Amino acid sequence: MPVLQPGAIDLHAHFLPARYRDSALAHGGGHPDGMPFLPGWDPAAAVTMMDEVGIAAAALSLSSPGVDFLDDPAERVALTRAVNEDGAAAVAAYPGRFGLLASLPLPDPDAALAELAHACDVLGADGVGLHTHYGPVYLGDPSLEPVMAALDARGAVVTIHPTSPCGWEQTSFGRPRPMVEFLFDTSRAVVNLALNGVLERYPAIRWVVPHAGAALPVLADRVARFAPVISPPPDGGTTPDVLGGLGRLYYDLAGVPLPRALPALLTLVPASQLVYGSDYPFTSAPTVAALATAIAETGVLDDAARAGALRGNAAALLPRLAKAIG
């Protein structure tokens, strides 16, 4: 019997179509973020894993490092388009099992706006998957305001995924960046969104923060205390409401949310802001099953909260996908 009941909707699932994987390997991307290998991905194998674990549908996004292994901006734009087209093809081949969270060729705002329109209006993407930063440009940077405005106008679902931070060579001590640096980089990017007022200026964006909020549950109160000092409001303005902004975001349960991260997260947001995430295939199928078992059995969530986290909350965010799975 599948571990997850009801069948979950996975908002933290990755795909590596052949054109992307070939390009990554050709440009030295065989050890992403210091990991030992670049996993393969096959839609049929993904569906088999989903059936065994109890995942009804998965919204596919591109993991770190995205297309940043390419130096040529035009090549990055072309590969991003190819990835989105291949994601749409996977959705078409497995209707009701996959959704698409489109990639954007940031930090170029004009190219990103063009790809956003194509992904949503032509390919029918269910949302957008962004990374914490693109080179030195982090989410919340003023140069990305046109993109934030366009996402807000669409009421877009936007997932955030960490990538190796600037300066990782000095901070990671030679260890794979997903172990520690990813969590700090997620927290850094979301704090930047909050302190720069992006969360308040563009309230229609439905953000999904990964890995049970990373370090945000621990840092939130500290950041809120500093906010009036380091982000003084302009004349007639107000200091960003850090805790209010963070409390409106959604948070996926990919990674290791138990036994400690999930209880901490629930001091920041209600269970209605939780969604499920597998992190497949960067998390192997057996590990996905083991982590899902922990969520299914934990007493931290009651039955109603668990059902919402596994399916109901994500269904409200992705109505097309929810309708497709019935």
Coordinates of C-alpha atoms in Angstrom, one line a residue:
M1 CA 0.0 0.0 0.0
P2 CA 1.4 3.5 -0.8
V3 CA 2.8 5.4 2.2
L4 CA 1.0 8.7 1.6
Q5 CA -2.8 8.7 1.9
P6 CA -4.4 10.7 0.4
G7 CA -2.3 10.7 -2.8
A8 CA 0.1 13.7 -2.4
I9 CA 0.7 16.6 -4.8
D10 CA 4.5 17.1 -4.9
L11 CA 5.7 20.7 -5.3
H12 CA 9.4 20.0 -5.0
A13 CA 10.1 17.5 -7.7
H14 CA 12.8 17.9 -10.4
F15 CA 13.3 16.7 -13.9
L16 CA 16.4 16.5 -16.1
P17 CA 15.4 16.1 -19.7
A18 CA 17.9 14.8 -22.1
R19 CA 18.8 18.1 -23.7
Y20 CA 19.5 19.6 -20.3
R21 CA 21.4 16.7 -18.9
D22 CA 23.6 16.5 -22.0
S23 CA 24.4 20.2 -21.9
A24 CA 25.2 20.1 -18.2
L25 CA 27.6 17.1 -18.6
A26 CA 29.2 18.8 -21.6
H27 CA 29.9 21.9 -19.6
G28 CA 31.4 20.3 -16.5
G29 CA 28.1 20.0 -14.6
G30 CA 28.5 16.4 -13.6
H31 CA 28.9 17.2 -9.9
P32 CA 26.3 19.8 -9.2
D33 CA 26.9 21.9 -6.0
G34 CA 29.6 19.5 -5.0
M35 CA 27.4 16.4 -5.1
P36 CA 29.0 13.1 -6.3
F37 CA 27.0 12.8 -9.5
L38 CA 24.2 14.3 -11.6
P39 CA 21.2 11.9 -11.4
G40 CA 19.3 10.7 -14.3
W41 CA 15.6 11.2 -14.8
D42 CA 13.0 9.2 -16.7
P43 CA 9.3 10.1 -16.6
A44 CA 8.2 6.4 -16.4
A45 CA 10.6 5.7 -13.5
A46 CA 9.3 8.9 -11.8
V47 CA 5.7 7.7 -12.1
T48 CA 6.6 4.3 -10.8
M49 CA 8.2 5.9 -7.7
M50 CA 5.2 8.1 -7.3
D51 CA 2.8 5.1 -7.4
E52 CA 4.9 3.3 -4.8
V53 CA 5.0 6.2 -2.4
G54 CA 1.6 7.6 -3.0
I55 CA 2.3 10.7 -4.9
A56 CA -0.7 11.5 -7.2
A57 CA 1.0 14.3 -9.2
A58 CA 4.3 16.2 -9.2
A59 CA 5.0 19.7 -10.4
L60 CA 8.3 19.5 -12.2
S61 CA 11.0 22.2 -11.8
L62 CA 14.7 22.6 -12.7
S63 CA 17.0 22.1 -9.7
S64 CA 20.3 23.9 -9.1
P65 CA 22.4 25.1 -10.8
G66 CA 19.8 25.7 -13.5
V67 CA 21.5 26.8 -16.7
D68 CA 24.2 28.8 -14.9
F69 CA 26.9 26.5 -16.2
L70 CA 26.5 28.3 -19.5
D71 CA 28.5 31.6 -19.9
D72 CA 26.7 32.8 -23.1
P73 CA 23.4 34.6 -22.2
A74 CA 21.9 33.6 -25.6
E75 CA 22.7 29.9 -24.8
R76 CA 21.1 30.2 -21.4
V77 CA 18.0 31.6 -23.0
A78 CA 17.9 28.8 -25.6
L79 CA 18.4 26.0 -23.0
T80 CA 15.8 27.5 -20.7
R81 CA 13.3 27.4 -23.6
A82 CA 14.3 23.8 -24.3
V83 CA 13.8 22.8 -20.7
N84 CA 10.4 24.4 -20.6
E85 CA 9.4 22.7 -23.8
D86 CA 10.5 19.3 -22.6
G87 CA 8.7 19.9 -19.3
A88 CA 5.5 20.6 -21.3
A89 CA 6.0 17.5 -23.3
A90 CA 6.3 15.4 -20.1
V91 CA 3.0 16.9 -18.9
A92 CA 1.4 16.1 -22.2
A93 CA 2.7 12.5 -22.2
Y94 CA 1.5 11.9 -18.6
P95 CA -1.6 14.0 -18.1
G96 CA -2.7 14.2 -14.5
R97 CA 0.7 13.0 -13.2
F98 CA 2.9 16.0 -14.0
G99 CA 2.7 19.8 -13.9
L100 CA 5.3 22.3 -15.0
L101 CA 7.0 25.0 -13.0
A102 CA 8.7 26.9 -15.7
S103 CA 12.3 28.2 -15.5
L104 CA 13.2 31.8 -16.4
P105 CA 16.6 33.0 -17.9
L106 CA 17.4 35.4 -15.1
P107 CA 19.0 37.7 -14.3
D108 CA 18.0 39.3 -17.7
P109 CA 14.6 40.8 -17.0
D110 CA 13.6 41.2 -20.6
A111 CA 14.5 37.6 -21.5
A112 CA 12.7 36.4 -18.4
L113 CA 9.5 38.3 -19.2
A114 CA 9.5 36.9 -22.7
E115 CA 10.0 33.3 -21.4
L116 CA 7.3 33.8 -18.7
A117 CA 4.8 34.8 -21.4
H118 CA 5.7 31.8 -23.6
A119 CA 5.7 29.3 -20.7
C120 CA 2.4 30.4 -19.4
D121 CA 0.5 31.4 -22.5
V122 CA 1.8 28.9 -25.0
L123 CA 3.1 25.9 -22.9
G124 CA 0.4 26.2 -20.2
A125 CA 2.9 26.1 -17.3
D126 CA 1.3 25.8 -13.8
G127 CA 3.7 28.1 -12.2
V128 CA 7.4 29.2 -12.1
G129 CA 10.4 27.8 -10.4
L130 CA 13.0 30.3 -9.4
H131 CA 16.4 29.9 -7.8
T132 CA 17.7 31.9 -4.8
H133 CA 20.1 33.9 -6.9
Y134 CA 21.4 34.2 -10.4
G135 CA 25.1 35.2 -10.2
P136 CA 25.3 38.1 -7.8
V137 CA 21.6 39.0 -8.3
Y138 CA 19.4 37.6 -5.4
L139 CA 15.7 37.4 -5.3
G140 CA 14.5 40.8 -4.0
D141 CA 17.1 42.7 -6.0
P142 CA 15.6 45.9 -7.5
S143 CA 16.7 44.9 -11.0
L144 CA 14.1 42.1 -10.9
E145 CA 11.1 44.4 -10.1
P146 CA 9.6 44.0 -13.7
V147 CA 9.6 40.3 -13.3
M148 CA 8.0 40.5 -9.8
A149 CA 5.3 42.8 -11.2
A150 CA 4.6 40.3 -14.0
L151 CA 4.4 37.4 -11.7
D152 CA 2.1 39.3 -9.4
A153 CA -0.2 40.3 -12.3
R154 CA -0.6 36.6 -13.1
G155 CA -1.0 35.6 -9.4
A156 CA 1.7 33.1 -10.1
V157 CA 2.7 30.2 -7.9
V158 CA 6.5 30.6 -7.6
T159 CA 8.7 28.0 -5.9
I160 CA 12.2 28.9 -4.7
H161 CA 15.1 26.5 -4.9
P162 CA 18.5 27.2 -3.4
T163 CA 21.8 27.1 -5.3
S164 CA 25.4 27.4 -4.2
P165 CA 25.8 30.9 -2.6
C166 CA 28.3 33.4 -3.8
G167 CA 31.5 32.7 -2.0
W168 CA 30.8 29.0 -1.4
E169 CA 34.4 28.2 -2.0
Q170 CA 35.2 29.8 1.4
T171 CA 32.1 28.9 3.3
S172 CA 31.4 25.2 2.4
F173 CA 34.8 23.8 3.6
G174 CA 34.8 21.4 0.7
R175 CA 31.5 19.8 1.6
P176 CA 28.5 19.5 -0.7
R177 CA 26.5 22.7 -0.6
P178 CA 23.1 21.1 -0.2
M179 CA 24.0 19.9 3.3
V180 CA 24.3 23.4 4.9
E181 CA 24.8 26.2 2.4
F182 CA 21.4 25.6 0.6
L183 CA 19.5 26.2 3.8
F184 CA 21.4 29.5 4.5
D185 CA 21.0 30.6 0.9
T186 CA 17.2 30.0 1.0
S187 CA 17.0 32.0 4.2
R188 CA 19.1 34.8 2.7
A189 CA 17.0 35.1 -0.4
V190 CA 13.6 35.1 1.5
V191 CA 14.9 37.6 4.0
N192 CA 15.9 39.8 1.1
L193 CA 12.4 39.6 -0.4
A194 CA 10.9 40.5 3.0
L195 CA 13.2 43.4 3.9
N196 CA 13.1 44.9 0.4
G197 CA 9.4 45.0 0.6
V198 CA 8.8 42.6 -2.3
L199 CA 6.5 40.4 -0.3
E200 CA 4.3 43.4 0.5
R201 CA 4.4 45.1 -3.0
Y202 CA 3.4 41.9 -4.8
P203 CA 1.0 40.1 -2.6
A204 CA -0.6 38.0 -5.4
I205 CA 2.6 35.9 -5.9
R206 CA 2.1 32.6 -4.1
W207 CA 5.7 31.8 -2.9
V208 CA 6.7 28.3 -1.9
V209 CA 9.8 28.1 0.3
P210 CA 11.7 24.8 0.3
H211 CA 13.0 22.5 3.0
A212 CA 10.6 23.3 5.8
G213 CA 11.6 27.0 5.7
A214 CA 15.4 26.3 6.0
A215 CA 16.7 28.5 8.8
L216 CA 13.8 31.0 8.7
P217 CA 11.8 29.6 11.7
V218 CA 14.9 30.3 13.9
L219 CA 15.9 33.6 12.3
A220 CA 12.5 35.2 11.8
D221 CA 12.2 37.0 15.1
R222 CA 15.8 38.2 14.9
V223 CA 15.2 39.6 11.4
A224 CA 12.0 41.3 12.5
R225 CA 13.8 43.0 15.4
F226 CA 16.5 44.3 13.1
A227 CA 14.1 45.4 10.3
P228 CA 13.3 48.9 11.7
V229 CA 17.0 49.6 12.1
I230 CA 18.4 48.4 8.8
S231 CA 15.4 49.1 6.6
P232 CA 14.1 52.5 7.8
P233 CA 10.9 53.4 5.9
P234 CA 10.9 56.3 3.5
D235 CA 8.8 59.3 4.5
G236 CA 5.3 58.2 5.0
G237 CA 6.1 54.5 4.6
T238 CA 6.2 51.7 7.1
T239 CA 8.8 49.1 8.0
P240 CA 8.3 45.8 6.2
D241 CA 6.2 43.4 8.3
V242 CA 8.7 40.6 8.3
L243 CA 6.7 38.1 10.4
G244 CA 3.5 38.9 8.6
G245 CA 5.2 38.4 5.2
L246 CA 6.8 35.1 6.2
G247 CA 3.5 33.9 7.6
R248 CA 1.8 34.3 4.3
L249 CA 4.3 32.1 2.4
Y250 CA 3.9 28.4 1.7
Y251 CA 6.6 25.9 2.8
D252 CA 7.4 22.5 1.4
L253 CA 8.4 19.5 3.4
A254 CA 11.2 18.3 1.2
G255 CA 14.4 17.3 2.8
V256 CA 14.4 16.3 6.5
P257 CA 11.5 18.1 8.2
L258 CA 11.4 15.7 11.1
P259 CA 11.9 15.5 14.0
R260 CA 12.9 19.1 14.5
A261 CA 12.4 21.4 11.5
L262 CA 8.6 20.9 11.1
P263 CA 7.7 21.7 14.8
A264 CA 9.8 24.8 14.5
L265 CA 8.1 25.8 11.3
L266 CA 4.7 25.5 12.9
T267 CA 5.7 28.3 15.3
L268 CA 5.9 30.6 12.2
V269 CA 3.0 29.4 10.1
P270 CA -0.2 27.4 10.4
A271 CA -0.4 23.9 8.9
S272 CA -2.5 25.5 6.1
Q273 CA 0.7 26.8 4.6
L274 CA 2.4 23.4 4.3
V275 CA 2.8 21.5 1.0
Y276 CA 4.5 18.2 0.3
G277 CA 7.9 17.8 -1.5
S278 CA 10.0 14.8 -2.5
D279 CA 13.1 16.3 -4.1
Y280 CA 13.2 13.4 -6.4
P281 CA 15.5 12.4 -8.2
F282 CA 18.2 14.2 -6.2
T283 CA 16.7 12.3 -3.3
S284 CA 16.6 8.6 -4.2
A285 CA 13.4 6.6 -4.4
P286 CA 14.1 4.6 -1.2
T287 CA 14.9 7.8 0.7
V288 CA 11.7 9.5 -0.6
A289 CA 9.7 6.6 0.7
A290 CA 11.5 6.7 4.1
L291 CA 11.0 10.5 4.5
A292 CA 7.3 10.1 3.4
T293 CA 6.8 7.4 6.1
A294 CA 8.0 9.9 8.7
I295 CA 5.5 12.4 7.6
A296 CA 2.7 9.8 7.4
E297 CA 3.4 8.7 11.0
T298 CA 4.3 11.9 12.8
G299 CA 2.1 13.1 15.6
V300 CA 3.1 16.7 14.9
L301 CA 0.3 16.9 12.4
D302 CA -3.3 15.7 13.0
D303 CA -5.2 13.9 10.3
A304 CA -6.7 17.1 8.9
A305 CA -3.4 19.0 8.9
R306 CA -1.6 16.0 7.3
A307 CA -4.2 15.7 4.5
G308 CA -3.9 19.4 3.8
A309 CA -0.1 19.3 3.7
L310 CA -0.1 16.3 1.4
R311 CA -2.8 17.4 -1.0
G312 CA -5.4 20.0 -0.1
N313 CA -3.1 23.0 0.2
A314 CA -1.3 22.3 -3.0
A315 CA -4.6 21.6 -4.8
A316 CA -5.7 25.1 -4.0
L317 CA -2.4 26.5 -5.5
L318 CA -2.5 24.3 -8.6
P319 CA -6.2 24.0 -9.7
R320 CA -5.4 22.6 -13.1
L321 CA -3.3 19.8 -11.7
A322 CA -5.8 19.1 -8.9
K323 CA -8.6 18.8 -11.5
A324 CA -6.6 16.5 -13.6
I325 CA -6.1 14.0 -10.8
G326 CA -9.7 14.2 -9.7

